[in-house]
Amino acid sequence: MRRVVCLSTLIFLASACGPDDTGPGADTGLSGVDSTEGGSGDGDDDAEPFVPVPARGITITGVSANHGINVFIAEGDQWVDGGGRIGRLASGRDTLIRVYHEIDEGWVERDIEARLEITLPGGEVVEFKAQKTIVTDTSDKYLEGGLWFALPEAEGYTDPAVKFQVSLWEVEPGGEAMEEHVTVSPASGPELIGFENIPMQMNVVYVPFTYNGTNPDVGDAAKMEIINNEIYQTEPIQQLNTVIDDVRPNGAQFDVCSMLQTMSQIWSQAGAPSNVYYVGLVDTGASSGTMGCALINANFNADVWVNNSMGITATSIVHEIGHNQGLNHVECDDMGNPSAGNDPSYPDHPEGRTLNTGFGIRDFKMYPGDTTIDYMSYCNKRWVSPWTWAKVWSRIQTFTAQGSPIIVDPEPVMRFGMYPSGSTSWFTALERLDPERVPSGNARVDFILDGEVIAREPAMLDTLSDDVSVWVTARMPNGDPEAEFDAVRYVASDGEIHEARRDDVSFFTQIDPQ
């Protein structure tokens, strides 16, 4: 069985082109779709309808699938299998199929019809058609810079078994004197697009805080949509599950890194779920400086809510969740504010360019690889690179979406925080400590009762995402979240000592959940 669907190149979810078509968007009522089927005359003087023939003077150079990063699934007329691709494709995710072309010298400007043949798992073939006036080669700078098709996941077009083949056709005179090149790809016949059938989800709890009488406007659905869309677009997921927590009257600070203590304890009180990210939101009135803070490989962060620029808020949250997913900074300095702790393995280090044109499946924007920077940088014009996409994919699949196969119950720890302002804090939390992690030199934490050291634990040091703040972590004595002691002392490797009374320690088991 074959269905033919004519697509408008002006909308993402396009309308069908006939009353019997059931292609994507057939019931949307959107207009602007022209049928490319041949017509018939009604008199002897009518011109004969143009019979489509393979296009001339134009070459298919590649076909890509893009729902975050641009993955070439064909190069020229050759299919690209999974081993030759720059990244992975998630099933159940709206996808842009783009046909890349080059035109010959002496090209005659005219309409060209692109056809995308989709073979569904049951064997049904759906043929999509789209026409565009071709003036120049494909451009990645904007969506209409090339021929494209939308595959809405709701229609089943992103199933792992779906196959594709594209072709280019003449639909009007003008190319008769030109040569025919590659106009069908893959030449071997329909091949798999390559969507992977792996559950990929993220769960986020937003925790708003009151600061100087001001609360983040989390009740504004449009503002929250901007944040959620930014997360969804840049993460290889099929589903984003979100919850907005009650406003916290206490715990907000201008320095968001100092807020991580509270975020850590809120996450701990919730049972330290390994597949849920807790995002603290505070409206400090700032719109520059340190806009977010996180602990690498953790499940909590804190971000400044910029009420008049939700784009800043959204990109900050994506950046800090990236730290939670184990990502370090990508070097880039277009604002005179270079990051520290940069990952030297980033492939385009130090410029930070993605060198891959992404596509936003919610904002329908192109993110050209020659001007867009990886979102783990401090630069503007941020998007996800294939390098980050791959790292995040592994994290989401193993730890966030499905849970880790080596998951263990979290254990209570003592933490000591040191911040650039000179302030310090002692607090307890839950943590899943890496059993293979080596302690930081001979640094230790002593627990003291009646003047005697009753427990001595090796200390591990972590630098927060501001590259300055430091957390010291040690196990609680006997795994007791409220172990008995009078005082606690951190002894650094260089001999520096910080000590606090029990009354100065904030226990996560005792904080007010509201």
Short mmCIF file of C-alpha atoms in Angstrom, two decimals:
data_model
loop_
_atom_site.label_atom_id
_atom_site.label_comp_id
_atom_site.label_asym_id
_atom_site.label_seq_id
_atom_site.Cartn_x
_atom_site.Cartn_y
_atom_site.Cartn_z
CA MET A 1 0.00 0.00 0.00
CA ARG A 2 1.28 3.49 -0.85
CA ARG A 3 0.12 6.87 0.38
CA VAL A 4 1.21 10.20 -1.12
CA VAL A 5 1.48 13.26 1.11
CA CYS A 6 2.33 16.73 -0.19
CA LEU A 7 4.14 18.86 2.35
CA SER A 8 4.35 22.60 2.68
CA THR A 9 7.90 23.78 3.34
CA LEU A 10 6.52 26.59 5.49
CA ILE A 11 5.33 24.57 8.45
CA PHE A 12 6.77 21.75 10.52
CA LEU A 13 3.67 19.63 10.92
CA ALA A 14 2.44 19.88 7.37
CA SER A 15 -1.02 19.23 5.97
CA ALA A 16 -1.92 16.38 3.69
CA CYS A 17 -2.54 17.17 0.01
CA GLY A 18 -5.74 15.31 -0.68
CA PRO A 19 -8.95 14.12 0.94
CA ASP A 20 -7.71 10.52 1.08
CA ASP A 21 -4.30 11.31 2.55
CA THR A 22 -3.63 10.62 6.21
CA GLY A 23 -0.11 11.98 6.47
CA PRO A 24 1.27 14.14 9.28
CA GLY A 25 -0.92 17.07 10.18
CA ALA A 26 -3.81 16.00 7.95
CA ASP A 27 -6.33 17.25 10.48
CA THR A 28 -4.58 20.50 11.39
CA GLY A 29 -6.38 22.66 8.86
CA LEU A 30 -3.13 24.40 7.94
CA SER A 31 -3.05 25.97 4.51
CA GLY A 32 -0.38 26.81 1.97
CA VAL A 33 0.01 23.31 0.54
CA ASP A 34 0.22 22.87 -3.21
CA SER A 35 -0.48 19.51 -4.78
CA THR A 36 2.29 18.29 -7.06
CA GLU A 37 0.14 15.76 -8.78
CA GLY A 38 -0.34 16.29 -12.52
CA GLY A 39 -3.47 18.08 -13.77
CA SER A 40 -5.72 17.53 -16.74
CA GLY A 41 -6.95 19.98 -19.36
CA ASP A 42 -10.54 20.80 -20.13
CA GLY A 43 -10.15 21.86 -23.76
CA ASP A 44 -8.22 21.26 -26.95
CA ASP A 45 -6.04 24.36 -26.39
CA ASP A 46 -4.83 23.32 -22.92
CA ALA A 47 -1.10 22.59 -22.66
CA GLU A 48 -0.05 19.07 -21.84
CA PRO A 49 0.76 18.63 -18.14
CA PHE A 50 4.45 18.43 -17.34
CA VAL A 51 5.44 14.85 -16.59
CA PRO A 52 8.00 14.76 -13.72
CA VAL A 53 11.41 13.35 -14.61
CA PRO A 54 14.57 12.92 -12.53
CA ALA A 55 16.09 16.32 -11.77
CA ARG A 56 19.02 17.63 -13.83
CA GLY A 57 21.90 19.90 -12.93
CA ILE A 58 21.48 19.16 -9.24
CA THR A 59 23.21 16.54 -7.07
CA ILE A 60 22.13 15.01 -3.77
CA THR A 61 25.22 15.30 -1.57
CA GLY A 62 23.66 13.88 1.58
CA VAL A 63 20.56 13.17 3.65
CA SER A 64 20.40 13.91 7.36
CA ALA A 65 18.10 13.19 10.27
CA ASN A 66 18.10 15.94 12.87
CA HIS A 67 16.29 16.16 16.20
CA GLY A 68 19.02 17.94 18.10
CA ILE A 69 22.22 17.14 16.24
CA ASN A 70 22.63 16.68 12.48
CA VAL A 71 23.21 12.99 11.72
CA PHE A 72 23.94 12.13 8.10
CA ILE A 73 22.10 8.92 7.21
CA ALA A 74 23.26 9.04 3.58
CA GLU A 75 26.26 10.58 1.85
CA GLY A 76 25.76 11.04 -1.87
CA ASP A 77 23.87 7.95 -2.97
CA GLN A 78 25.34 5.74 -0.23
CA TRP A 79 23.55 4.81 3.01
CA VAL A 80 25.52 5.49 6.22
CA ASP A 81 25.17 2.76 8.80
CA GLY A 82 25.38 3.26 12.56
CA GLY A 83 29.16 2.84 12.74
CA GLY A 84 29.75 5.71 10.32
CA ARG A 85 27.45 8.24 11.96
CA ILE A 86 28.34 11.22 14.11
CA GLY A 87 25.64 10.48 16.68
CA ARG A 88 22.64 8.42 17.71
CA LEU A 89 18.95 8.97 17.02
CA ALA A 90 16.27 8.37 19.64
CA SER A 91 13.00 6.81 18.60
CA GLY A 92 9.78 8.55 19.61
CA ARG A 93 11.17 12.01 18.92
CA ASP A 94 10.03 14.48 16.22
CA THR A 95 12.67 14.54 13.51
CA LEU A 96 13.70 16.74 10.59
CA ILE A 97 14.84 14.96 7.42
CA ARG A 98 16.96 17.23 5.25
CA VAL A 99 18.13 16.67 1.67
CA TYR A 100 21.47 18.35 0.94
CA HIS A 101 22.16 19.36 -2.67
CA GLU A 102 24.62 21.17 -4.93
CA ILE A 103 23.74 22.79 -8.26
CA ASP A 104 25.76 22.92 -11.48
CA GLU A 105 27.27 26.03 -12.96
CA GLY A 106 24.72 27.68 -15.22
CA TRP A 107 21.82 26.51 -13.08
CA VAL A 108 18.39 27.66 -14.25
CA GLU A 109 16.34 28.82 -11.27
CA ARG A 110 13.17 26.69 -11.04
CA ASP A 111 11.06 24.52 -8.77
CA ILE A 112 12.40 21.10 -7.82
CA GLU A 113 10.31 18.45 -6.11
CA ALA A 114 11.83 16.34 -3.34
CA ARG A 115 10.23 13.03 -2.51
CA LEU A 116 10.75 11.10 0.69
CA GLU A 117 9.64 7.50 0.65
CA ILE A 118 9.05 6.06 4.12
CA THR A 119 8.58 2.33 4.60
CA LEU A 120 6.72 1.60 7.81
CA PRO A 121 7.29 -1.53 9.93
CA GLY A 122 4.24 -3.28 8.47
CA GLY A 123 5.45 -2.70 4.91
CA GLU A 124 3.22 0.26 4.04
CA VAL A 125 4.99 2.90 1.97
CA VAL A 126 4.24 6.58 2.52
CA GLU A 127 5.59 9.04 -0.04
CA PHE A 128 6.02 12.66 1.03
CA LYS A 129 6.44 15.44 -1.53
CA ALA A 130 7.76 18.97 -1.13
CA GLN A 131 8.58 21.62 -3.74
CA LYS A 132 11.01 24.51 -3.49
CA THR A 133 12.43 27.05 -5.92
CA ILE A 134 16.12 26.16 -5.98
CA VAL A 135 18.45 29.15 -6.30
CA THR A 136 21.70 27.96 -4.69
CA ASP A 137 23.27 25.08 -2.77
CA THR A 138 21.85 23.92 0.54
CA SER A 139 22.54 26.35 3.38
CA ASP A 140 22.57 25.40 7.08
CA LYS A 141 22.02 28.96 8.23
CA TYR A 142 18.24 28.73 8.11
CA LEU A 143 15.57 26.05 7.75
CA GLU A 144 14.40 27.18 4.32
CA GLY A 145 17.98 26.96 3.03
CA GLY A 146 17.27 23.47 1.78
CA LEU A 147 14.70 20.78 1.06
CA TRP A 148 13.26 19.12 4.16
CA PHE A 149 10.55 16.92 5.59
CA ALA A 150 9.07 16.67 9.08
CA LEU A 151 8.57 13.29 10.72
CA PRO A 152 6.20 13.67 13.70
CA GLU A 153 6.76 10.88 16.19
CA ALA A 154 3.01 10.71 16.93
CA GLU A 155 2.44 9.27 13.45
CA GLY A 156 4.84 6.39 14.04
CA TYR A 157 7.42 7.70 11.58
CA THR A 158 10.28 7.46 14.09
CA ASP A 159 9.93 3.76 14.79
CA PRO A 160 13.27 1.88 14.78
CA ALA A 161 12.15 -0.24 11.80
CA VAL A 162 11.29 2.73 9.54
CA LYS A 163 13.24 2.93 6.27
CA PHE A 164 13.80 5.87 3.91
CA GLN A 165 14.76 6.82 0.37
CA VAL A 166 14.78 10.31 -1.18
CA SER A 167 14.72 11.52 -4.77
CA LEU A 168 14.67 14.83 -6.70
CA TRP A 169 12.37 15.52 -9.65
CA GLU A 170 11.80 18.12 -12.35
CA VAL A 171 8.27 19.54 -12.19
CA GLU A 172 8.58 22.30 -14.79
CA PRO A 173 10.70 23.07 -17.87
CA GLY A 174 14.18 24.59 -17.56
CA GLY A 175 16.64 21.78 -16.97
CA GLU A 176 16.51 19.99 -20.30
CA ALA A 177 20.07 20.97 -21.30
CA MET A 178 21.64 19.95 -17.98
CA GLU A 179 23.20 16.67 -16.93
CA GLU A 180 21.63 14.16 -14.58
CA HIS A 181 23.63 13.37 -11.43
CA VAL A 182 22.78 11.65 -8.13
CA THR A 183 19.04 12.15 -7.72
CA VAL A 184 18.19 9.09 -5.62
CA SER A 185 19.62 8.21 -2.22
CA PRO A 186 20.32 5.60 -1.04
CA ALA A 187 20.76 4.13 -4.51
CA SER A 188 20.53 0.62 -3.07
CA GLY A 189 16.90 1.14 -2.06
CA PRO A 190 15.14 2.02 1.21
CA GLU A 191 17.44 1.75 4.24
CA LEU A 192 16.94 2.22 7.97
CA ILE A 193 16.86 5.77 9.32
CA GLY A 194 18.34 4.22 12.44
CA PHE A 195 16.19 5.28 15.40
CA GLU A 196 17.13 3.37 18.56
CA ASN A 197 14.43 1.76 20.67
CA ILE A 198 15.86 2.76 24.07
CA PRO A 199 13.73 4.36 26.83
CA MET A 200 15.16 7.86 27.35
CA GLN A 201 13.46 10.10 29.90
CA MET A 202 14.37 12.83 32.34
CA ASN A 203 12.63 13.82 35.56
CA VAL A 204 13.03 17.35 36.94
CA VAL A 205 11.69 18.92 40.14
CA TYR A 206 11.78 22.73 40.20
CA VAL A 207 12.21 24.19 43.68
CA PRO A 208 11.42 27.94 43.86
CA PHE A 209 12.84 30.07 46.69
CA THR A 210 11.77 33.42 48.13
CA TYR A 211 14.51 36.06 48.02
CA ASN A 212 13.94 39.58 49.41
CA GLY A 213 10.20 39.03 49.13
CA THR A 214 10.36 37.98 45.47
CA ASN A 215 9.46 34.55 44.11
CA PRO A 216 10.28 33.08 40.69
CA ASP A 217 7.17 33.25 38.52
CA VAL A 218 6.91 29.48 38.13
CA GLY A 219 3.14 29.80 37.77
CA ASP A 220 3.58 31.42 34.34
CA ALA A 221 3.08 28.48 31.98
CA ALA A 222 4.68 30.31 29.05
CA LYS A 223 7.89 30.94 30.99
CA MET A 224 8.10 27.37 32.22
CA GLU A 225 7.52 26.16 28.67
CA ILE A 226 10.64 28.04 27.53
CA ILE A 227 12.70 26.23 30.17
CA ASN A 228 11.19 22.82 29.49
CA ASN A 229 11.57 23.20 25.73
CA GLU A 230 15.25 24.09 26.09
CA ILE A 231 15.88 20.96 28.16
CA TYR A 232 13.84 18.76 25.83
CA GLN A 233 15.44 20.09 22.64
CA THR A 234 19.03 19.63 23.78
CA GLU A 235 18.71 16.24 25.51
CA PRO A 236 18.25 12.93 23.61
CA ILE A 237 14.99 12.07 25.36
CA GLN A 238 11.47 11.07 24.40
CA GLN A 239 9.87 12.46 27.53
CA LEU A 240 10.52 15.17 30.11
CA ASN A 241 8.57 14.80 33.36
CA THR A 242 8.48 17.91 35.55
CA VAL A 243 7.09 18.90 38.95
CA ILE A 244 7.02 22.35 40.52
CA ASP A 245 7.65 22.12 44.27
CA ASP A 246 6.24 24.47 46.91
CA VAL A 247 7.98 27.82 47.35
CA ARG A 248 10.68 27.61 50.01
CA PRO A 249 10.65 30.67 52.30
CA ASN A 250 14.18 29.96 53.57
CA GLY A 251 17.49 28.91 52.08
CA ALA A 252 17.80 31.41 49.23
CA GLN A 253 21.07 33.30 48.84
CA PHE A 254 22.49 35.70 46.27
CA ASP A 255 25.40 33.27 45.81
CA VAL A 256 23.72 30.29 44.17
CA CYS A 257 26.67 28.02 45.02
CA SER A 258 25.91 28.60 48.70
CA MET A 259 22.34 27.45 47.96
CA LEU A 260 23.57 24.01 46.93
CA GLN A 261 23.66 22.98 50.60
CA THR A 262 19.91 23.44 50.82
CA MET A 263 19.32 21.80 47.43
CA SER A 264 21.41 18.81 48.49
CA GLN A 265 19.38 18.43 51.66
CA ILE A 266 16.01 18.81 49.89
CA TRP A 267 17.07 16.06 47.47
CA SER A 268 18.23 13.95 50.41
CA GLN A 269 14.94 14.37 52.26
CA ALA A 270 13.15 13.13 49.14
CA GLY A 271 15.13 9.89 49.40
CA ALA A 272 17.98 10.93 47.10
CA PRO A 273 16.29 9.61 43.93
CA SER A 274 18.94 8.68 41.38
CA ASN A 275 16.78 9.50 38.37
CA VAL A 276 15.42 12.92 39.39
CA TYR A 277 17.16 16.28 39.02
CA TYR A 278 16.33 18.96 41.60
CA VAL A 279 16.65 22.49 40.20
CA GLY A 280 16.60 25.40 42.66
CA LEU A 281 15.27 28.71 41.31
CA VAL A 282 15.89 32.12 42.89
CA ASP A 283 15.17 35.61 41.57
CA THR A 284 18.07 37.68 42.89
CA GLY A 285 17.61 40.46 40.34
CA ALA A 286 20.93 39.56 38.70
CA SER A 287 21.21 38.97 34.96
CA SER A 288 24.95 38.35 34.74
CA GLY A 289 27.74 36.87 36.81
CA THR A 290 27.35 33.40 38.29
CA MET A 291 23.92 32.38 37.02
CA GLY A 292 23.97 28.78 38.18
CA CYS A 293 25.91 26.29 40.25
CA ALA A 294 26.09 22.51 40.43
CA LEU A 295 28.11 19.60 41.70
CA ILE A 296 29.56 17.30 39.04
CA ASN A 297 27.79 13.92 38.91
CA ALA A 298 25.10 15.00 41.36
CA ASN A 299 21.34 15.39 41.04
CA PHE A 300 20.85 18.97 42.19
CA ASN A 301 21.74 22.49 41.12
CA ALA A 302 20.70 26.09 41.73
CA ASP A 303 19.96 28.75 39.10
CA VAL A 304 19.11 32.43 38.94
CA TRP A 305 15.63 33.16 37.59
CA VAL A 306 15.96 36.08 35.17
CA ASN A 307 12.34 37.15 34.91
CA ASN A 308 12.73 39.34 31.83
CA SER A 309 14.95 36.90 29.95
CA MET A 310 13.84 33.32 30.29
CA GLY A 311 16.33 32.32 27.61
CA ILE A 312 19.16 33.05 30.06
CA THR A 313 17.40 31.05 32.75
CA ALA A 314 16.79 28.12 30.41
CA THR A 315 20.35 27.89 29.08
CA SER A 316 21.72 28.18 32.62
CA ILE A 317 19.58 25.25 33.77
CA VAL A 318 20.66 23.12 30.80
CA HIS A 319 24.30 23.99 31.55
CA GLU A 320 24.04 23.08 35.24
CA ILE A 321 22.15 19.84 34.55
CA GLY A 322 25.05 19.08 32.20
CA HIS A 323 27.40 19.32 35.18
CA ASN A 324 25.06 17.01 37.10
CA GLN A 325 25.39 14.59 34.18
CA GLY A 326 29.15 14.56 34.59
CA LEU A 327 30.14 17.21 32.03
CA ASN A 328 32.94 19.70 32.57
CA HIS A 329 33.27 23.09 30.88
CA VAL A 330 34.03 23.61 27.21
CA GLU A 331 36.54 26.39 26.61
CA CYS A 332 35.23 29.54 24.94
CA ASP A 333 35.77 33.20 25.75
CA ASP A 334 33.55 35.48 23.67
CA MET A 335 32.48 37.51 26.73
CA GLY A 336 35.82 38.04 28.47
CA ASN A 337 34.80 35.50 31.10
CA PRO A 338 36.70 32.28 30.35
CA SER A 339 35.69 29.16 32.21
CA ALA A 340 38.07 27.02 34.24
CA GLY A 341 38.14 23.26 34.58
CA ASN A 342 37.70 22.85 30.83
CA ASP A 343 37.55 19.39 29.32
CA PRO A 344 40.61 18.99 27.06
CA SER A 345 38.96 16.14 25.14
CA TYR A 346 36.36 18.40 23.52
CA PRO A 347 37.03 17.81 19.79
CA ASP A 348 37.08 21.45 18.69
CA HIS A 349 38.92 22.75 21.73
CA PRO A 350 39.48 25.63 22.42
CA GLU A 351 36.92 27.47 20.27
CA GLY A 352 33.95 25.44 21.48
CA ARG A 353 32.15 25.45 18.12
CA THR A 354 29.81 22.51 17.62
CA LEU A 355 30.72 22.20 13.91
CA ASN A 356 27.35 20.50 13.53
CA THR A 357 24.13 22.29 12.66
CA GLY A 358 21.50 21.43 15.24
CA PHE A 359 17.76 21.80 14.90
CA GLY A 360 15.32 22.75 17.66
CA ILE A 361 12.30 20.48 17.46
CA ARG A 362 10.27 22.90 19.58
CA ASP A 363 11.45 26.33 18.39
CA PHE A 364 12.06 25.14 14.78
CA LYS A 365 15.36 27.01 14.57
CA MET A 366 18.61 26.01 12.94
CA TYR A 367 21.78 26.28 15.04
CA PRO A 368 24.65 26.53 12.51
CA GLY A 369 27.74 24.65 13.57
CA ASP A 370 30.17 27.35 12.49
CA THR A 371 28.70 29.94 14.87
CA THR A 372 27.07 27.89 17.65
CA ILE A 373 28.97 26.97 20.81
CA ASP A 374 28.53 23.90 23.00
CA TYR A 375 26.18 24.62 25.91
CA MET A 376 28.85 23.62 28.44
CA SER A 377 30.76 26.80 27.57
CA TYR A 378 30.27 30.31 29.01
CA CYS A 379 29.62 31.73 25.54
CA ASN A 380 26.47 32.96 23.86
CA LYS A 381 24.68 31.15 20.98
CA ARG A 382 24.82 27.84 22.79
CA TRP A 383 23.54 24.48 21.59
CA VAL A 384 24.39 20.80 22.00
CA SER A 385 27.36 19.33 20.15
CA PRO A 386 27.58 15.69 19.00
CA TRP A 387 30.31 15.19 21.63
CA THR A 388 28.04 16.34 24.45
CA TRP A 389 25.01 14.52 22.95
CA ALA A 390 26.95 11.23 23.14
CA LYS A 391 28.10 11.77 26.73
CA VAL A 392 24.63 12.79 27.90
CA TRP A 393 23.05 9.86 26.05
CA SER A 394 25.09 7.41 28.08
CA ARG A 395 24.23 9.16 31.34
CA ILE A 396 20.50 9.32 30.61
CA GLN A 397 20.31 5.73 29.46
CA THR A 398 22.29 4.23 32.30
CA PHE A 399 21.64 6.40 35.32
CA THR A 400 18.70 8.73 34.72
CA ALA A 401 16.14 6.94 32.55
CA GLN A 402 16.59 3.35 33.67
CA GLY A 403 18.61 3.61 36.85
CA SER A 404 22.05 2.17 37.28
CA PRO A 405 22.51 -1.62 37.31
CA ILE A 406 25.00 -1.14 40.16
CA ILE A 407 22.76 1.18 42.15
CA VAL A 408 23.21 1.09 45.92
CA ASP A 409 21.27 2.75 48.68
CA PRO A 410 22.52 6.26 49.42
CA GLU A 411 24.53 6.64 52.60
CA PRO A 412 24.67 9.61 54.98
CA VAL A 413 27.67 11.90 54.63
CA MET A 414 29.07 14.99 56.34
CA ARG A 415 29.89 17.90 54.07
CA PHE A 416 31.97 21.01 54.65
CA GLY A 417 31.55 23.85 52.14
CA MET A 418 34.05 26.64 51.48
CA TYR A 419 32.97 29.57 49.29
CA PRO A 420 34.79 32.48 47.60
CA SER A 421 33.14 34.96 49.96
CA GLY A 422 35.04 33.34 52.81
CA SER A 423 31.92 31.77 54.30
CA THR A 424 31.84 28.11 55.31
CA SER A 425 29.11 25.64 56.25
CA TRP A 426 28.75 22.16 57.72
CA PHE A 427 25.80 19.97 56.73
CA THR A 428 24.74 16.38 56.28
CA ALA A 429 23.18 14.78 53.21
CA LEU A 430 22.73 11.50 51.39
CA GLU A 431 25.15 10.44 48.69
CA ARG A 432 25.99 7.43 46.54
CA LEU A 433 29.74 7.44 46.90
CA ASP A 434 31.89 5.93 44.20
CA PRO A 435 33.60 2.93 45.86
CA GLU A 436 36.57 3.28 43.50
CA ARG A 437 37.17 6.94 44.17
CA VAL A 438 40.46 7.72 45.87
CA PRO A 439 40.32 10.15 48.86
CA SER A 440 42.02 13.54 48.49
CA GLY A 441 45.52 12.89 49.79
CA ASN A 442 45.61 12.53 53.55
CA ALA A 443 42.76 14.99 54.11
CA ARG A 444 40.34 13.71 56.74
CA VAL A 445 37.29 14.51 58.84
CA ASP A 446 37.38 13.76 62.57
CA PHE A 447 34.28 13.26 64.70
CA ILE A 448 34.86 14.20 68.34
CA LEU A 449 32.93 13.20 71.48
CA ASP A 450 33.94 14.27 75.00
CA GLY A 451 37.27 15.49 73.67
CA GLU A 452 38.14 12.17 72.01
CA VAL A 453 38.19 11.33 68.29
CA ILE A 454 35.59 8.58 67.96
CA ALA A 455 35.71 8.29 64.18
CA ARG A 456 38.15 9.38 61.49
CA GLU A 457 37.03 9.30 57.87
CA PRO A 458 39.04 10.03 54.70
CA ALA A 459 37.86 13.18 52.93
CA MET A 460 37.04 13.70 49.27
CA LEU A 461 37.17 17.19 47.75
CA ASP A 462 35.00 18.49 44.90
CA THR A 463 35.08 21.86 43.18
CA LEU A 464 31.64 23.21 42.31
CA SER A 465 30.78 24.46 38.83
CA ASP A 466 31.82 28.04 39.66
CA ASP A 467 35.36 26.61 39.65
CA VAL A 468 36.04 28.19 43.06
CA SER A 469 33.73 26.80 45.75
CA VAL A 470 34.86 23.52 47.34
CA TRP A 471 32.95 20.78 49.12
CA VAL A 472 34.58 18.26 51.46
CA THR A 473 32.72 14.96 51.84
CA ALA A 474 33.19 12.16 54.40
CA ARG A 475 31.06 9.25 55.57
CA MET A 476 29.08 9.62 58.79
CA PRO A 477 30.23 7.36 61.67
CA ASN A 478 28.60 3.91 61.43
CA GLY A 479 26.37 5.15 58.60
CA ASP A 480 24.18 6.97 61.14
CA PRO A 481 22.64 10.19 59.72
CA GLU A 482 22.46 11.60 63.27
CA ALA A 483 25.57 10.00 64.74
CA GLU A 484 26.51 11.16 68.22
CA PHE A 485 29.40 13.65 68.40
CA ASP A 486 30.14 16.99 70.05
CA ALA A 487 32.29 18.48 67.30
CA VAL A 488 33.52 17.79 63.80
CA ARG A 489 36.88 18.77 62.33
CA TYR A 490 38.26 18.92 58.80
CA VAL A 491 42.04 18.55 58.52
CA ALA A 492 43.33 19.46 55.06
CA SER A 493 46.32 17.80 53.41
CA ASP A 494 48.39 20.92 54.14
CA GLY A 495 47.44 20.83 57.82
CA GLU A 496 44.81 23.62 57.72
CA ILE A 497 42.03 22.91 60.22
CA HIS A 498 38.34 23.86 60.27
CA GLU A 499 36.23 22.81 63.24
CA ALA A 500 32.59 23.23 64.22
CA ARG A 501 30.31 22.32 67.12
CA ARG A 502 27.43 19.94 66.58
CA ASP A 503 25.01 22.85 66.94
CA ASP A 504 26.65 24.48 63.91
CA VAL A 505 25.89 21.49 61.69
CA SER A 506 22.69 21.45 59.60
CA PHE A 507 21.25 17.92 59.56
CA PHE A 508 19.16 17.06 56.50
CA THR A 509 16.98 14.90 58.74
CA GLN A 510 15.98 17.95 60.75
CA ILE A 511 15.44 20.73 58.20
CA ASP A 512 11.91 22.02 57.67
CA PRO A 513 10.66 20.45 54.44
CA GLN A 514 8.73 23.66 53.76
#
